[in-house]
mmCIF file of C-alpha atoms in Angstrom:
data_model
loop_
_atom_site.group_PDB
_atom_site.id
_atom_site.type_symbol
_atom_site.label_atom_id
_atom_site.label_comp_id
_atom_site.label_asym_id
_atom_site.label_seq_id
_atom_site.Cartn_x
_atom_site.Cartn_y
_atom_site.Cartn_z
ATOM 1 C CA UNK A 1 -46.611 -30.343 -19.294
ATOM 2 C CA UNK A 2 -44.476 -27.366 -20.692
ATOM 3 C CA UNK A 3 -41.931 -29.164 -23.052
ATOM 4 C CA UNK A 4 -38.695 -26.956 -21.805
ATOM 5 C CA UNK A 5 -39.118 -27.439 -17.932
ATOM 6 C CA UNK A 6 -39.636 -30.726 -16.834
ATOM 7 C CA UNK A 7 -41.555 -30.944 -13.511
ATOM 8 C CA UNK A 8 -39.438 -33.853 -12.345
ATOM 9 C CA UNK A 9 -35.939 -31.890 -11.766
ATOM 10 C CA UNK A 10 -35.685 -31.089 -8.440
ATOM 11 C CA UNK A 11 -35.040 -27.103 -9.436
ATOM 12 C CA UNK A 12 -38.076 -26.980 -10.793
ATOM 13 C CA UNK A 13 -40.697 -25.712 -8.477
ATOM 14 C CA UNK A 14 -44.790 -26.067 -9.180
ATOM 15 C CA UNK A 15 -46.878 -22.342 -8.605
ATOM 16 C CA UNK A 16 -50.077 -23.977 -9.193
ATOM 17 C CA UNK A 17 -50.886 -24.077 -5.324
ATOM 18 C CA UNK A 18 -50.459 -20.211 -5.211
ATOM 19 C CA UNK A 19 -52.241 -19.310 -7.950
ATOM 20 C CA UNK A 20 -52.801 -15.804 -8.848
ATOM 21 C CA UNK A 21 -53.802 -14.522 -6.020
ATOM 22 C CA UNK A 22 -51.984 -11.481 -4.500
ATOM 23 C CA UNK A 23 -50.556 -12.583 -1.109
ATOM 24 C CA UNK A 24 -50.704 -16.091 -1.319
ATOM 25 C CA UNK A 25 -47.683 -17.601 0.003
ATOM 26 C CA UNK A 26 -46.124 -21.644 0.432
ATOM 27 C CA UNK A 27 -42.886 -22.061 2.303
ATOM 28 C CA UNK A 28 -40.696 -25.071 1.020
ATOM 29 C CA UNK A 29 -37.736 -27.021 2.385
ATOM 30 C CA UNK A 30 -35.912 -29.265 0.085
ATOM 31 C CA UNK A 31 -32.157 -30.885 -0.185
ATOM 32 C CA UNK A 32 -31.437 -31.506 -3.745
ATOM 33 C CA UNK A 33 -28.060 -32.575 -5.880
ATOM 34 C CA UNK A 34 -25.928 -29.777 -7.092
ATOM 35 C CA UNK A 35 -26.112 -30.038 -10.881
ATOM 36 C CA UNK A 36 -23.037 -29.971 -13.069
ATOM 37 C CA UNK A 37 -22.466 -33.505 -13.815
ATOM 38 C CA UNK A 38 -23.550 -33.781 -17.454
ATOM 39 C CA UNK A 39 -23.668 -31.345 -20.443
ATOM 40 C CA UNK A 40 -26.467 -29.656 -19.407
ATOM 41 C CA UNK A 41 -25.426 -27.894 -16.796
ATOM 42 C CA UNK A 42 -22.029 -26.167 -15.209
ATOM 43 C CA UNK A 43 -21.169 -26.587 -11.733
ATOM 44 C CA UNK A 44 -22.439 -24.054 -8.750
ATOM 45 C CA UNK A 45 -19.380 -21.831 -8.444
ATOM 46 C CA UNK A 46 -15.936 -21.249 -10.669
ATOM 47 C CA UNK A 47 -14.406 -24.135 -12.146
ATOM 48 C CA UNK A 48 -11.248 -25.310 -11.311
ATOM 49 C CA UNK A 49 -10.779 -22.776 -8.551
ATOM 50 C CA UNK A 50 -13.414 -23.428 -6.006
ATOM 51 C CA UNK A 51 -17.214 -24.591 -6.575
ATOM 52 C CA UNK A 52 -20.035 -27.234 -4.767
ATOM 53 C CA UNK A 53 -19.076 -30.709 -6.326
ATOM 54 C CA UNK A 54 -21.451 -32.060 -8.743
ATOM 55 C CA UNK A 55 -24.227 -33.908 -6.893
ATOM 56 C CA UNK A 56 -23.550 -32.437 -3.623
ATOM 57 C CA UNK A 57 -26.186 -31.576 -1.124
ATOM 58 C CA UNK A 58 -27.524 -28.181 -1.343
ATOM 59 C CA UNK A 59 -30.275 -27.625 1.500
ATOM 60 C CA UNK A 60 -32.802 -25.535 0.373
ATOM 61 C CA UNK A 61 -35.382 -23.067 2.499
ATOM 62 C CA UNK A 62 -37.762 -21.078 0.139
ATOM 63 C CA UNK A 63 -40.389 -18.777 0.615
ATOM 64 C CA UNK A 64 -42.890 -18.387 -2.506
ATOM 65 C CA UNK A 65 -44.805 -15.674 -2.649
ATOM 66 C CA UNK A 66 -47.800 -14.250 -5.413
ATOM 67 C CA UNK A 67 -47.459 -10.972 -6.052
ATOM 68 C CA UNK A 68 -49.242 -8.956 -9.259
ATOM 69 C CA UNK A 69 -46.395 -9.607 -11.716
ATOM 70 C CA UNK A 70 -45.472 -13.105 -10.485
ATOM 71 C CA UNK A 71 -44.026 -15.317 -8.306
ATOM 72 C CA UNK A 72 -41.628 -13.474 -5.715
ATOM 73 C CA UNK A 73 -38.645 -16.131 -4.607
ATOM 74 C CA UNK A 74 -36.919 -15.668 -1.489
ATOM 75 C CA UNK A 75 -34.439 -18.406 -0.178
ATOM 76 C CA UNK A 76 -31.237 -19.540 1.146
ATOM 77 C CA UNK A 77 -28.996 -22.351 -0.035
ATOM 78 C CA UNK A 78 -26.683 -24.124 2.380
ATOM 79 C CA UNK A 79 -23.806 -26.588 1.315
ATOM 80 C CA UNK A 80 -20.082 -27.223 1.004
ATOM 81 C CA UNK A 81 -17.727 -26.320 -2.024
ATOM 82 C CA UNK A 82 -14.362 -27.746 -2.457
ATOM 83 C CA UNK A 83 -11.520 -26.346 -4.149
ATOM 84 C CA UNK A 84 -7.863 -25.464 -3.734
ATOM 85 C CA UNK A 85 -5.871 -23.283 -1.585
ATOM 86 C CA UNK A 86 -4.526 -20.611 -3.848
ATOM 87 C CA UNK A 87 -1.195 -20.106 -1.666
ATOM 88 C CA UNK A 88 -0.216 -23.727 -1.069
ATOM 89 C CA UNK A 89 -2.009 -25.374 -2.966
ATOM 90 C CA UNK A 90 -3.541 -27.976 -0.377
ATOM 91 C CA UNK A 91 -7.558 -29.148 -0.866
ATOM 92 C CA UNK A 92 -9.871 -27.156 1.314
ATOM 93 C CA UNK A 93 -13.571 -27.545 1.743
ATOM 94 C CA UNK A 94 -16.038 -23.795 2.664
ATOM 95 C CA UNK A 95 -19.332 -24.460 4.136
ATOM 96 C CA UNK A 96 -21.508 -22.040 1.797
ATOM 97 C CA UNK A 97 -24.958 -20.376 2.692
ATOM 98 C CA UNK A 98 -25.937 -18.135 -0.196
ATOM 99 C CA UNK A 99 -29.048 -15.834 0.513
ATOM 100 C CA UNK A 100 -31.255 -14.675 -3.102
ATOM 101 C CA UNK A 101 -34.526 -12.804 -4.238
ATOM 102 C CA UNK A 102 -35.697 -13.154 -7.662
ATOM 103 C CA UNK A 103 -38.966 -12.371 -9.669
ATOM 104 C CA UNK A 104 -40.553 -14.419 -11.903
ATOM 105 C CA UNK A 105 -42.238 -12.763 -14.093
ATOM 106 C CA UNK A 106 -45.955 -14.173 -15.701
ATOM 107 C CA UNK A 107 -45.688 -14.332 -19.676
ATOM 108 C CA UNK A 108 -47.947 -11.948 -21.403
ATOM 109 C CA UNK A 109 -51.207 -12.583 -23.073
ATOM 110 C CA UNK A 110 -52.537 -11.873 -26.350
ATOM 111 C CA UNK A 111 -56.015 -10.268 -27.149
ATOM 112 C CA UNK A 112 -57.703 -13.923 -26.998
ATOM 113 C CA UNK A 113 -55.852 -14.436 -23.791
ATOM 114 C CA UNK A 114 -52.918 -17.216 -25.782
ATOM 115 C CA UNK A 115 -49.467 -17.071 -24.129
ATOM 116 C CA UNK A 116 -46.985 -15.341 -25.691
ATOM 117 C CA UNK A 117 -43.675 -17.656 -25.392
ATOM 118 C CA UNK A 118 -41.124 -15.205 -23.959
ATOM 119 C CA UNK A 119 -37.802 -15.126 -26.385
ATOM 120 C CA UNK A 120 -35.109 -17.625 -25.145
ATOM 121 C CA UNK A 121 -33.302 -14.393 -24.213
ATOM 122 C CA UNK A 122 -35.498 -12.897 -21.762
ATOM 123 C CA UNK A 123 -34.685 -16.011 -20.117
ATOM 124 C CA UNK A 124 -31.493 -16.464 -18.109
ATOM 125 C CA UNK A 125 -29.180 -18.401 -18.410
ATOM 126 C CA UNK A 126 -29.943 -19.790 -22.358
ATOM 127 C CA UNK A 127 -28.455 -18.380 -25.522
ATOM 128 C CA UNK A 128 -29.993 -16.178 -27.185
ATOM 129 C CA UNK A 129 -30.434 -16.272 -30.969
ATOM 130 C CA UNK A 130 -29.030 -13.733 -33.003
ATOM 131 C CA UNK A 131 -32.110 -12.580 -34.301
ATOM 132 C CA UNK A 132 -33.066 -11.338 -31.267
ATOM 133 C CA UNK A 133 -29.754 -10.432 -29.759
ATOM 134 C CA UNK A 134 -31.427 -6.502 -30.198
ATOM 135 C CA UNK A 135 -33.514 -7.259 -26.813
ATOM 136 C CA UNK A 136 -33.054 -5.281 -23.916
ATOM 137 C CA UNK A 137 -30.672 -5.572 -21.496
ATOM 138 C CA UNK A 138 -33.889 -5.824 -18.874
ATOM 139 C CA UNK A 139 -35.366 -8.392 -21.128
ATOM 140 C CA UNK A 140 -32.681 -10.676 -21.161
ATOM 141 C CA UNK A 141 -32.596 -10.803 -17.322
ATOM 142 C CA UNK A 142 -35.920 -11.696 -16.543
ATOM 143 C CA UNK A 143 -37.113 -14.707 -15.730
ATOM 144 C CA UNK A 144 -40.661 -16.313 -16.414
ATOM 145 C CA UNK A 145 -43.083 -18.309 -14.688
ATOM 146 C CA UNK A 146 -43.803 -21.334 -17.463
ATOM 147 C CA UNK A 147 -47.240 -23.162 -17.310
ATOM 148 C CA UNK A 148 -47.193 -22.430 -13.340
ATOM 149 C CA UNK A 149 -43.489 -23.729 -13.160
ATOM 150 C CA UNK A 150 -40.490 -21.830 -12.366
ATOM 151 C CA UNK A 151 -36.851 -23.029 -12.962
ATOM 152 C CA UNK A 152 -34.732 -21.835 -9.726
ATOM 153 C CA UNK A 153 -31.057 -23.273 -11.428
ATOM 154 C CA UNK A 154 -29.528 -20.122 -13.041
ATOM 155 C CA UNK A 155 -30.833 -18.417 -9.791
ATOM 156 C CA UNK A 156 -29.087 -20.640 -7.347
ATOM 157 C CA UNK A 157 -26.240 -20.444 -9.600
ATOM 158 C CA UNK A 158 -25.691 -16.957 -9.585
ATOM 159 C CA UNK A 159 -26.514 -16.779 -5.764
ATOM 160 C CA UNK A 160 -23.379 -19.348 -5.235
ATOM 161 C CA UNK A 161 -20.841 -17.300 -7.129
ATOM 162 C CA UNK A 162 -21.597 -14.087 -6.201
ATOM 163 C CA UNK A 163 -20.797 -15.641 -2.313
ATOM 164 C CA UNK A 164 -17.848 -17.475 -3.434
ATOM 165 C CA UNK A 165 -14.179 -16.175 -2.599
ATOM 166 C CA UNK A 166 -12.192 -15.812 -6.061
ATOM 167 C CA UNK A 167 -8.922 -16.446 -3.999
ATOM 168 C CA UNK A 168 -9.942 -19.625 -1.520
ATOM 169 C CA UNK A 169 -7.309 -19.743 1.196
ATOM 170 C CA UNK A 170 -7.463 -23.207 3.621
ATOM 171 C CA UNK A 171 -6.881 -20.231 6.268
ATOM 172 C CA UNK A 172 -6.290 -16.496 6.493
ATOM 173 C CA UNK A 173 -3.005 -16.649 7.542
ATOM 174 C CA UNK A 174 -1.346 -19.937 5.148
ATOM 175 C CA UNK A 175 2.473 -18.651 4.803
ATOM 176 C CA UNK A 176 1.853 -20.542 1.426
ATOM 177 C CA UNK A 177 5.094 -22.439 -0.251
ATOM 178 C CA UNK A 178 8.835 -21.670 -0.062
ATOM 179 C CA UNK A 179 9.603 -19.823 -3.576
ATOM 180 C CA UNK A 180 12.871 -21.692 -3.701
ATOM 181 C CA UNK A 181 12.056 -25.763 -3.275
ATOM 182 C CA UNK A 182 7.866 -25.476 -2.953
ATOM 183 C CA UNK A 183 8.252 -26.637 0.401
ATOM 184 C CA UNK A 184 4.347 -25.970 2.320
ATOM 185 C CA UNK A 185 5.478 -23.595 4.841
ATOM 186 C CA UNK A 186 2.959 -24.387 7.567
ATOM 187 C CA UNK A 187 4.159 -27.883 8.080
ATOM 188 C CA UNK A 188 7.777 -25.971 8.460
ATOM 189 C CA UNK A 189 7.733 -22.168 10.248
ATOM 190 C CA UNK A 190 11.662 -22.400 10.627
ATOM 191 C CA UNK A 191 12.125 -23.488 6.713
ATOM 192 C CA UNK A 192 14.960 -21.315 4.708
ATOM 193 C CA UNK A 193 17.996 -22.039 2.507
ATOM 194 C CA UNK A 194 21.001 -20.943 4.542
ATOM 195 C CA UNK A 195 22.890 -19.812 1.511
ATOM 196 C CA UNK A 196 20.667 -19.052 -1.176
ATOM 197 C CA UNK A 197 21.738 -16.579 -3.901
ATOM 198 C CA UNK A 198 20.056 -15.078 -6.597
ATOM 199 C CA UNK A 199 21.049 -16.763 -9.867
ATOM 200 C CA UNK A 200 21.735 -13.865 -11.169
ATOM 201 C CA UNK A 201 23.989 -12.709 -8.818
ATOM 202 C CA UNK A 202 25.630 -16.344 -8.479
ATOM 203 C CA UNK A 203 29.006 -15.833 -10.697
ATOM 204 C CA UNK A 204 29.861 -12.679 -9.230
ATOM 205 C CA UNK A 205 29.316 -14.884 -5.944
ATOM 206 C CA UNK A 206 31.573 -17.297 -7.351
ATOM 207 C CA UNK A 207 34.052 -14.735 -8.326
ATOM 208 C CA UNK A 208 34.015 -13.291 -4.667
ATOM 209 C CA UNK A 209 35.140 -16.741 -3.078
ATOM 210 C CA UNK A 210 37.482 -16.950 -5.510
ATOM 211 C CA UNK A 211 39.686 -13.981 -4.968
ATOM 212 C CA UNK A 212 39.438 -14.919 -1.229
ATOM 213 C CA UNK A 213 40.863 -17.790 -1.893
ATOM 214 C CA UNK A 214 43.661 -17.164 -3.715
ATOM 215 C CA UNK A 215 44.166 -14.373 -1.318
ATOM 216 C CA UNK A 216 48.340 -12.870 -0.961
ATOM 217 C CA UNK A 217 50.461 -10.492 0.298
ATOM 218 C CA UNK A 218 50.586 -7.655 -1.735
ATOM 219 C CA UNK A 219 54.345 -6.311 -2.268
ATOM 220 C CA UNK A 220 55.253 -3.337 -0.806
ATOM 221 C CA UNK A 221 56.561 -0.882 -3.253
ATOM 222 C CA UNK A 222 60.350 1.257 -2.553
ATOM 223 C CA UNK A 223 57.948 4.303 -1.571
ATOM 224 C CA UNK A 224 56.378 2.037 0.900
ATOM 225 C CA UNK A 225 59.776 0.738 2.129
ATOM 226 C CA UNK A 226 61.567 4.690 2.119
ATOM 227 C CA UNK A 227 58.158 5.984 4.227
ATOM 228 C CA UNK A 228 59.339 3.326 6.998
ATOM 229 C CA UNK A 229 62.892 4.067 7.585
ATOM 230 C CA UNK A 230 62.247 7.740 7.508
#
């Protein structure tokens, strides 16, 4: 079994059944974990903003079919991602259904019909080493079928974030939090501060209510006094 994909994850999908044959197609229905919970992989969406928890349910409905190059994937993912409303800041949870196509491509062949490994590059989703950091930009996004095995991760991945909102809301219209005490404003529609000033306004405010205060009668000057008896 082919040392880099192991047959066992639940991303990893088996071609053998297809074969090479032109037209050949299996439909498959499966409900894995979302990956992200160790080292070895990253969660299904953008961390810390929104993204499908590690080892949530992702339902999965693929059609695989053979096609001269490969093995042609077409699927949809359905499951829920959690993050954080970017306005007031409250939990919110998006149901997600994230529709993909991707090619597999076979690896090529020498003369005596030996497969020639692909370079980690032309393979998504892995670093690729310097040496061969000269590949092509088309190279490094294809994908490979691997002793009959294809890895559908980086695809699903991809798929996720590309359907993801950057800016979750919990709901179009969230008023979001007051700017003055972070009061949520959707528990609150009538919520204001009465006599708020802008700090840096506040000591001519203070000077204001100061004067009136200490408010008098101004004296009336002779001119004043002459003006009156004429």
């Amino acid at each position: 079994m082919n040392a880099r994909l192991d047959h066992r994850n639940p991303l990893v999908f088996d071609t053998h059944e297809l074969g090479r044959r032109p037209g050949a197609m299996q439909r498959v229905a499966r409900t894995v974990e979302a990956p992200g919970g160790d080292r070895q992989s990253t969660a299904f969406g953008v961390k810390d903003v929104v993204a499908v928890p590690p080892g949530a349910p992702v339902e999965l409905d693929l059609r695989l079919e053979s096609v001269l190059e490969g093995v042609l994937v077409t699927g949809t993912a359905r499951s829920t991602a959690e993050g954080e409303c970017v306005r007031c800041l409250e939990p919110l949870a998006l149901t997600l259904e994230a529709d993909f196509q991707e090619m597999f491509s076979y690896p090529e062949v020498d003369d005596r019909g030996r497969v020639v490994t692909p370079p980690r590059s032309q393979r998504r989703g892995r670093d690729p080493h310097p040496e061969e950091a000269a590949d092509s930009e088309e190279g490094e996004d294809m994908l490979f079928v691997e002793d009959g095995l294809i890895d559908l991760e980086p695809v699903l991945r991809d798929a996720v974030v590309l359907t993801l909102p950057m800016q979750p809301v919990c709901r179009e219209d969230c008023p979001g939090l007051c700017p003055d005490c972070g009061a949520r404003l959707a528990d609150d529609p009538d919520h204001h501060h009465k006599d708020a000033v802008d700090i840096r306004w506040a000591a001519l405010q203070e000077l204001a209510e100061t004067d009136q205060d200490g408010e008098t009668d101004v004296p009336r000057t002779r001119g004043d006094d002459n003006s009156q008896e004429k």
